[in-house]
PDB file of C-alpha atoms in Angstrom:
ATOM      1  CA  TYR A  12     119.948 127.396  93.139  1.00  0.00           C
ATOM      2  CA  THR A  13     116.769 127.868  92.954  1.00  0.00           C
ATOM      3  CA  SER A  14     115.159 131.592  92.128  1.00  0.00           C
ATOM      4  CA  GLN A  15     115.379 132.088  95.603  1.00  0.00           C
ATOM      5  CA  GLY A  16     118.667 131.302  96.471  1.00  0.00           C
ATOM      6  CA  LYS A  17     118.371 128.736  97.805  1.00  0.00           C
ATOM      7  CA  HIS A  18     120.466 124.635  96.442  1.00  0.00           C
ATOM      8  CA  LYS A  19     118.079 122.550  94.331  1.00  0.00           C
ATOM      9  CA  ALA A  20     117.592 119.028  95.750  1.00  0.00           C
ATOM     10  CA  THR A  21     120.298 116.425  94.707  1.00  0.00           C
ATOM     11  CA  PRO A  22     118.153 114.760  91.637  1.00  0.00           C
ATOM     12  CA  ALA A  23     117.698 111.160  92.748  1.00  0.00           C
ATOM     13  CA  ASP A  24     118.893 108.406  90.822  1.00  0.00           C
ATOM     14  CA  ALA A  25     117.803 105.385  89.471  1.00  0.00           C
ATOM     15  CA  ILE A  26     119.693 102.304  90.805  1.00  0.00           C
ATOM     16  CA  THR A  27     121.031 100.488  87.368  1.00  0.00           C
ATOM     17  CA  ASN A  28     122.736  97.487  88.520  1.00  0.00           C
ATOM     18  CA  ARG A  29     120.671  94.679  89.521  1.00  0.00           C
ATOM     19  CA  LYS A  30     122.829  93.409  92.272  1.00  0.00           C
ATOM     20  CA  ASP A  31     122.137  96.920  94.246  1.00  0.00           C
ATOM     21  CA  ILE A  32     118.580  96.447  93.230  1.00  0.00           C
ATOM     22  CA  LEU A  33     118.848  92.404  94.733  1.00  0.00           C
ATOM     23  CA  ARG A  34     120.886  93.827  97.881  1.00  0.00           C
ATOM     24  CA  LEU A  35     118.384  96.530  99.160  1.00  0.00           C
ATOM     25  CA  LYS A  36     115.527  94.056  98.795  1.00  0.00           C
ATOM     26  CA  ASN A  37     117.497  91.944 101.208  1.00  0.00           C
ATOM     27  CA  TYR A  38     118.894  94.485 102.715  1.00  0.00           C
ATOM     28  CA  PHE A  39     115.285  95.935 103.460  1.00  0.00           C
ATOM     29  CA  LEU A  40     113.988  92.256 104.668  1.00  0.00           C
ATOM     30  CA  TYR A  41     116.253  91.165 106.373  1.00  0.00           C
ATOM     31  CA  GLU A  42     118.189  94.354 108.101  1.00  0.00           C
ATOM     32  CA  SER A  43     116.282  97.677 108.043  1.00  0.00           C
ATOM     33  CA  ALA A  44     114.475  97.189 111.293  1.00  0.00           C
ATOM     34  CA  ASN A  45     115.825  95.780 114.936  1.00  0.00           C
ATOM     35  CA  ASP A  46     114.912  91.789 115.517  1.00  0.00           C
ATOM     36  CA  ARG A  47     111.925  93.773 118.562  1.00  0.00           C
ATOM     37  CA  LYS A  48     109.396  95.302 114.871  1.00  0.00           C
ATOM     38  CA  PRO A  49     109.878  92.509 111.759  1.00  0.00           C
ATOM     39  CA  TYR A  50     107.061  93.245 111.116  1.00  0.00           C
ATOM     40  CA  LEU A  51     109.049  96.565 110.420  1.00  0.00           C
ATOM     41  CA  ARG A  52     111.109  94.452 107.662  1.00  0.00           C
ATOM     42  CA  THR A  53     108.661  93.341 106.064  1.00  0.00           C
ATOM     43  CA  ARG A  54     106.448  96.884 104.913  1.00  0.00           C
ATOM     44  CA  ASN A  55     110.069  98.363 104.299  1.00  0.00           C
ATOM     45  CA  HIS A  56     110.456  95.447 101.712  1.00  0.00           C
ATOM     46  CA  LEU A  57     107.827  95.400 100.214  1.00  0.00           C
ATOM     47  CA  LEU A  58     107.746  99.690 100.017  1.00  0.00           C
ATOM     48  CA  PHE A  59     110.510  98.788  98.332  1.00  0.00           C
ATOM     49  CA  VAL A  60     109.559  96.060  95.653  1.00  0.00           C
ATOM     50  CA  LEU A  61     106.088  97.739  94.884  1.00  0.00           C
ATOM     51  CA  GLY A  62     108.348 101.458  93.913  1.00  0.00           C
ATOM     52  CA  ILE A  63     110.182  99.374  91.609  1.00  0.00           C
ATOM     53  CA  SER A  64     108.046  97.698  89.668  1.00  0.00           C
ATOM     54  CA  SER A  65     105.087 100.097  89.535  1.00  0.00           C
ATOM     55  CA  SER A  66     104.979 103.333  88.457  1.00  0.00           C
ATOM     56  CA  LEU A  67     103.797 104.903  91.166  1.00  0.00           C
ATOM     57  CA  ARG A  68     104.706 108.257  92.897  1.00  0.00           C
ATOM     58  CA  VAL A  69     105.692 107.427  96.173  1.00  0.00           C
ATOM     59  CA  SER A  70     103.143 109.998  97.990  1.00  0.00           C
ATOM     60  CA  ASP A  71     100.419 107.234  96.437  1.00  0.00           C
ATOM     61  CA  LEU A  72     102.516 104.657  96.969  1.00  0.00           C
ATOM     62  CA  ILE A  73     101.902 106.027 100.838  1.00  0.00           C
ATOM     63  CA  ASN A  74      98.141 106.793 100.813  1.00  0.00           C
ATOM     64  CA  LEU A  75      97.317 103.507  99.626  1.00  0.00           C
ATOM     65  CA  ASP A  76      94.927 101.660 102.243  1.00  0.00           C
ATOM     66  CA  ILE A  77      94.370  97.760 102.853  1.00  0.00           C
ATOM     67  CA  GLY A  78      91.921  97.393 100.776  1.00  0.00           C
ATOM     68  CA  GLN A  79      93.066  99.047  97.827  1.00  0.00           C
ATOM     69  CA  VAL A  80      96.111  95.312  97.633  1.00  0.00           C
ATOM     70  CA  LEU A  81      93.708  92.605  99.264  1.00  0.00           C
ATOM     71  CA  THR A  82      90.212  91.497  99.314  1.00  0.00           C
ATOM     72  CA  ARG A  83      88.947  90.399 102.678  1.00  0.00           C
ATOM     73  CA  THR A  84      86.301  87.367 102.599  1.00  0.00           C
ATOM     74  CA  ILE A  85      84.273  85.823 105.602  1.00  0.00           C
ATOM     75  CA  SER A  86      83.123  82.655 106.286  1.00  0.00           C
ATOM     76  CA  THR A  87      81.230  80.409 108.815  1.00  0.00           C
ATOM     77  CA  ASN A  88      83.775  77.667 110.214  1.00  0.00           C
ATOM     78  CA  PRO A  89      80.593  74.625 110.013  1.00  0.00           C
ATOM     79  CA  GLU A  90      82.259  72.708 113.234  1.00  0.00           C
ATOM     80  CA  THR A  91      82.588  76.010 115.475  1.00  0.00           C
ATOM     81  CA  ASN A  92      80.351  77.947 114.098  1.00  0.00           C
ATOM     82  CA  LYS A  93      82.226  80.558 113.759  1.00  0.00           C
ATOM     83  CA  LYS A  94      83.779  83.467 112.071  1.00  0.00           C
ATOM     84  CA  GLU A  95      86.743  83.096 109.516  1.00  0.00           C
ATOM     85  CA  TYR A  96      88.102  85.899 107.868  1.00  0.00           C
ATOM     86  CA  HIS A  97      89.924  84.756 104.796  1.00  0.00           C
ATOM     87  CA  PHE A  98      92.683  87.176 102.308  1.00  0.00           C
ATOM     88  CA  THR A  99      93.619  86.988  99.386  1.00  0.00           C
ATOM     89  CA  ILE A 100      96.163  89.773  97.069  1.00  0.00           C
ATOM     90  CA  LYS A 101      94.654  91.680  93.975  1.00  0.00           C
ATOM     91  CA  ASP A 102      95.852  91.982  89.990  1.00  0.00           C
ATOM     92  CA  HIS A 103      95.830  95.121  90.169  1.00  0.00           C
ATOM     93  CA  ILE A 104      95.791  98.578  92.228  1.00  0.00           C
ATOM     94  CA  GLU A 105      92.898 100.987  91.597  1.00  0.00           C
ATOM     95  CA  LEU A 106      93.212 104.678  92.480  1.00  0.00           C
ATOM     96  CA  ILE A 107      93.040 107.806  92.418  1.00  0.00           C
ATOM     97  CA  ASP A 108      96.735 110.368  91.666  1.00  0.00           C
ATOM     98  CA  THR A 109      97.389 112.186  94.274  1.00  0.00           C
ATOM     99  CA  LYS A 110      99.541 115.074  92.346  1.00  0.00           C
ATOM    100  CA  THR A 111      96.855 114.598  88.151  1.00  0.00           C
ATOM    101  CA  ARG A 112      93.925 113.543  89.918  1.00  0.00           C
ATOM    102  CA  LYS A 113      93.343 111.160  87.745  1.00  0.00           C
ATOM    103  CA  SER A 114      91.969 107.410  87.212  1.00  0.00           C
ATOM    104  CA  ASN A 115      94.978 105.245  87.379  1.00  0.00           C
ATOM    105  CA  LEU A 116      94.796 100.914  86.942  1.00  0.00           C
ATOM    106  CA  ILE A 117      98.017  99.254  88.574  1.00  0.00           C
ATOM    107  CA  LYS A 118      99.502  95.476  87.410  1.00  0.00           C
ATOM    108  CA  VAL A 119     100.536  93.974  90.643  1.00  0.00           C
ATOM    109  CA  SER A 120     103.291  92.907  89.398  1.00  0.00           C
ATOM    110  CA  SER A 121     104.131  88.972  91.011  1.00  0.00           C
ATOM    111  CA  GLU A 122     107.151  90.395  92.728  1.00  0.00           C
ATOM    112  CA  ALA A 123     105.310  92.495  94.107  1.00  0.00           C
ATOM    113  CA  LYS A 124     103.134  89.750  95.367  1.00  0.00           C
ATOM    114  CA  LYS A 125     105.169  87.741  96.616  1.00  0.00           C
ATOM    115  CA  ALA A 126     106.308  90.877  99.048  1.00  0.00           C
ATOM    116  CA  LEU A 127     102.534  91.599  99.723  1.00  0.00           C
ATOM    117  CA  GLN A 128     101.935  87.499 100.569  1.00  0.00           C
ATOM    118  CA  ILE A 129     105.372  87.817 103.048  1.00  0.00           C
ATOM    119  CA  TYR A 130     104.348  91.866 104.262  1.00  0.00           C
ATOM    120  CA  PHE A 131     100.436  89.990 105.178  1.00  0.00           C
ATOM    121  CA  LYS A 132     102.015  86.675 106.578  1.00  0.00           C
ATOM    122  CA  ASP A 133     103.798  88.998 109.157  1.00  0.00           C
ATOM    123  CA  TYR A 134     100.511  92.061 109.085  1.00  0.00           C
ATOM    124  CA  ILE A 135      97.776  90.188 109.736  1.00  0.00           C
ATOM    125  CA  THR A 136      99.514  87.795 112.963  1.00  0.00           C
ATOM    126  CA  TYR A 137     101.071  90.602 114.271  1.00  0.00           C
ATOM    127  CA  CYS A 138      97.097  92.169 114.788  1.00  0.00           C
ATOM    128  CA  ASN A 139      95.504  88.784 115.378  1.00  0.00           C
ATOM    129  CA  LYS A 140      98.632  88.736 118.273  1.00  0.00           C
ATOM    130  CA  LYS A 141      97.580  92.200 119.689  1.00  0.00           C
ATOM    131  CA  SER A 142      93.403  92.089 118.750  1.00  0.00           C
ATOM    132  CA  PHE A 143      93.725  94.702 116.418  1.00  0.00           C
ATOM    133  CA  PRO A 144      91.748  94.588 113.213  1.00  0.00           C
ATOM    134  CA  ILE A 145      92.229  94.361 110.274  1.00  0.00           C
ATOM    135  CA  ASP A 146      90.211  96.850 109.013  1.00  0.00           C
ATOM    136  CA  PRO A 147      90.895  97.339 104.586  1.00  0.00           C
ATOM    137  CA  THR A 148      90.544 101.323 105.530  1.00  0.00           C
ATOM    138  CA  HIS A 149      93.521 101.514 107.578  1.00  0.00           C
ATOM    139  CA  PRO A 150      97.145 102.115 106.002  1.00  0.00           C
ATOM    140  CA  LEU A 151      99.430  99.800 104.002  1.00  0.00           C
ATOM    141  CA  PHE A 152     102.333 101.226 104.947  1.00  0.00           C
ATOM    142  CA  GLN A 153     101.984 102.698 108.969  1.00  0.00           C
ATOM    143  CA  ALA A 154     104.759 104.495 110.736  1.00  0.00           C
ATOM    144  CA  GLU A 155     106.324 103.565 113.417  1.00  0.00           C
ATOM    145  CA  GLY A 156     104.068 104.509 116.252  1.00  0.00           C
ATOM    146  CA  SER A 157     101.766 103.281 114.557  1.00  0.00           C
ATOM    147  CA  VAL A 158     100.793 100.461 117.258  1.00  0.00           C
ATOM    148  CA  ARG A 159     100.985 102.426 119.579  1.00  0.00           C
ATOM    149  CA  SER A 160      98.345 104.333 118.319  1.00  0.00           C
ATOM    150  CA  MET A 161      96.606 101.439 118.131  1.00  0.00           C
ATOM    151  CA  GLU A 162      96.955 100.408 121.979  1.00  0.00           C
ATOM    152  CA  GLN A 163      96.196 103.499 122.115  1.00  0.00           C
ATOM    153  CA  THR A 164      92.992 105.541 120.245  1.00  0.00           C
ATOM    154  CA  GLY A 165      92.728 102.706 117.472  1.00  0.00           C
ATOM    155  CA  LYS A 166      93.619 104.086 114.809  1.00  0.00           C
ATOM    156  CA  PRO A 167      96.932 103.767 112.902  1.00  0.00           C
ATOM    157  CA  ILE A 168      99.688 105.634 111.334  1.00  0.00           C
ATOM    158  CA  ARG A 169     100.526 106.556 108.526  1.00  0.00           C
ATOM    159  CA  LEU A 170     104.044 106.196 107.356  1.00  0.00           C
ATOM    160  CA  GLY A 171     104.906 109.500 105.404  1.00  0.00           C
ATOM    161  CA  MET A 172     107.601 111.370 103.137  1.00  0.00           C
ATOM    162  CA  ASP A 173     110.112 111.649 105.886  1.00  0.00           C
ATOM    163  CA  GLY A 174     109.835 107.943 106.257  1.00  0.00           C
ATOM    164  CA  VAL A 175     110.466 106.957 104.156  1.00  0.00           C
ATOM    165  CA  TYR A 176     113.599 109.195 102.485  1.00  0.00           C
ATOM    166  CA  ILE A 177     115.121 108.119 106.294  1.00  0.00           C
ATOM    167  CA  LEU A 178     115.004 104.614 105.496  1.00  0.00           C
ATOM    168  CA  LEU A 179     116.379 104.918 101.991  1.00  0.00           C
ATOM    169  CA  ASN A 180     119.038 107.564 102.554  1.00  0.00           C
ATOM    170  CA  LYS A 181     119.894 104.779 105.726  1.00  0.00           C
ATOM    171  CA  ALA A 182     119.855 101.914 103.250  1.00  0.00           C
ATOM    172  CA  GLN A 183     122.049 103.942 101.067  1.00  0.00           C
ATOM    173  CA  LYS A 184     124.701 104.721 103.977  1.00  0.00           C
ATOM    174  CA  ALA A 185     124.743 100.785 104.917  1.00  0.00           C
ATOM    175  CA  LEU A 186     125.299  99.864 101.559  1.00  0.00           C
ATOM    176  CA  ASN A 187     127.839 102.783 101.090  1.00  0.00           C
ATOM    177  CA  LEU A 188     126.282 102.134  97.244  1.00  0.00           C
ATOM    178  CA  PRO A 189     126.736 105.104  94.731  1.00  0.00           C
ATOM    179  CA  TYR A 190     123.492 106.697  94.148  1.00  0.00           C
ATOM    180  CA  HIS A 191     121.660 109.425  95.488  1.00  0.00           C
ATOM    181  CA  LEU A 192     118.287 107.900  97.250  1.00  0.00           C
ATOM    182  CA  SER A 193     115.302 109.865  97.399  1.00  0.00           C
ATOM    183  CA  THR A 194     112.004 109.100  97.814  1.00  0.00           C
ATOM    184  CA  HIS A 195     111.748 109.463  93.796  1.00  0.00           C
ATOM    185  CA  CYS A 196     114.070 106.765  92.874  1.00  0.00           C
ATOM    186  CA  LEU A 197     111.768 104.311  92.918  1.00  0.00           C
ATOM    187  CA  ARG A 198     110.027 105.751  90.336  1.00  0.00           C
ATOM    188  CA  LYS A 199     112.503 106.283  88.427  1.00  0.00           C
ATOM    189  CA  THR A 200     114.237 103.050  88.979  1.00  0.00           C
ATOM    190  CA  PHE A 201     111.231 101.519  87.521  1.00  0.00           C
ATOM    191  CA  ALA A 202     111.113 103.798  84.396  1.00  0.00           C
ATOM    192  CA  TYR A 203     115.383 102.621  83.865  1.00  0.00           C
ATOM    193  CA  TRP A 204     114.151  99.104  84.399  1.00  0.00           C
ATOM    194  CA  MET A 205     111.141  99.137  81.927  1.00  0.00           C
ATOM    195  CA  LEU A 206     113.564 100.940  78.577  1.00  0.00           C
ATOM    196  CA  GLU A 207     116.129  98.667  79.440  1.00  0.00           C
ATOM    197  CA  LEU A 208     113.934  95.991  79.038  1.00  0.00           C
ATOM    198  CA  HIS A 209     111.597  96.931  76.357  1.00  0.00           C
ATOM    199  CA  PRO A 210     113.405  99.832  74.430  1.00  0.00           C
ATOM    200  CA  ASN A 211     111.102  98.522  71.389  1.00  0.00           C
ATOM    201  CA  ASP A 212     107.988  98.736  72.940  1.00  0.00           C
TER     202      ASP A 212
END
């Protein structure tokens, strides 16, 4: 109990089994959203993969903008004389930590790059289909209602902490996993596997 007499929140668990990590990756990529909104599945998969392969808190993950992970270059097609946009995934994420306010430089792992490629393939296709701009200042992780907001106001909605908790909680129940998957489990999983794989480093 806290000093105010309330129940303390259950601490998040690290995901300590490789098979469970694989099951979660597959769940997020193939089952975590319905067929009408497949782009949400690649978003959920990216959130999970980037979360467990970096030391970032969820508060920092959901505050990332597209421009922090993607470089956009523009060229002109000599045959059509039209502008063409090209996107490349960055090797590092540069940010100011929300808790400590310190500058942070995070290496993007090969697994996270694959997840980013899968996500942006869907995201860019969807934006082009809807004629939405692919703006570097837009949130990397957008809420489910972001599409409607873009259609009505031109502004996306950022995914919140509650949204991440719901995603993880649904995954835990759907797969019947023996972990408490709250928002801090991603960072704890990263720390667990860093110590497990590099015990003497």
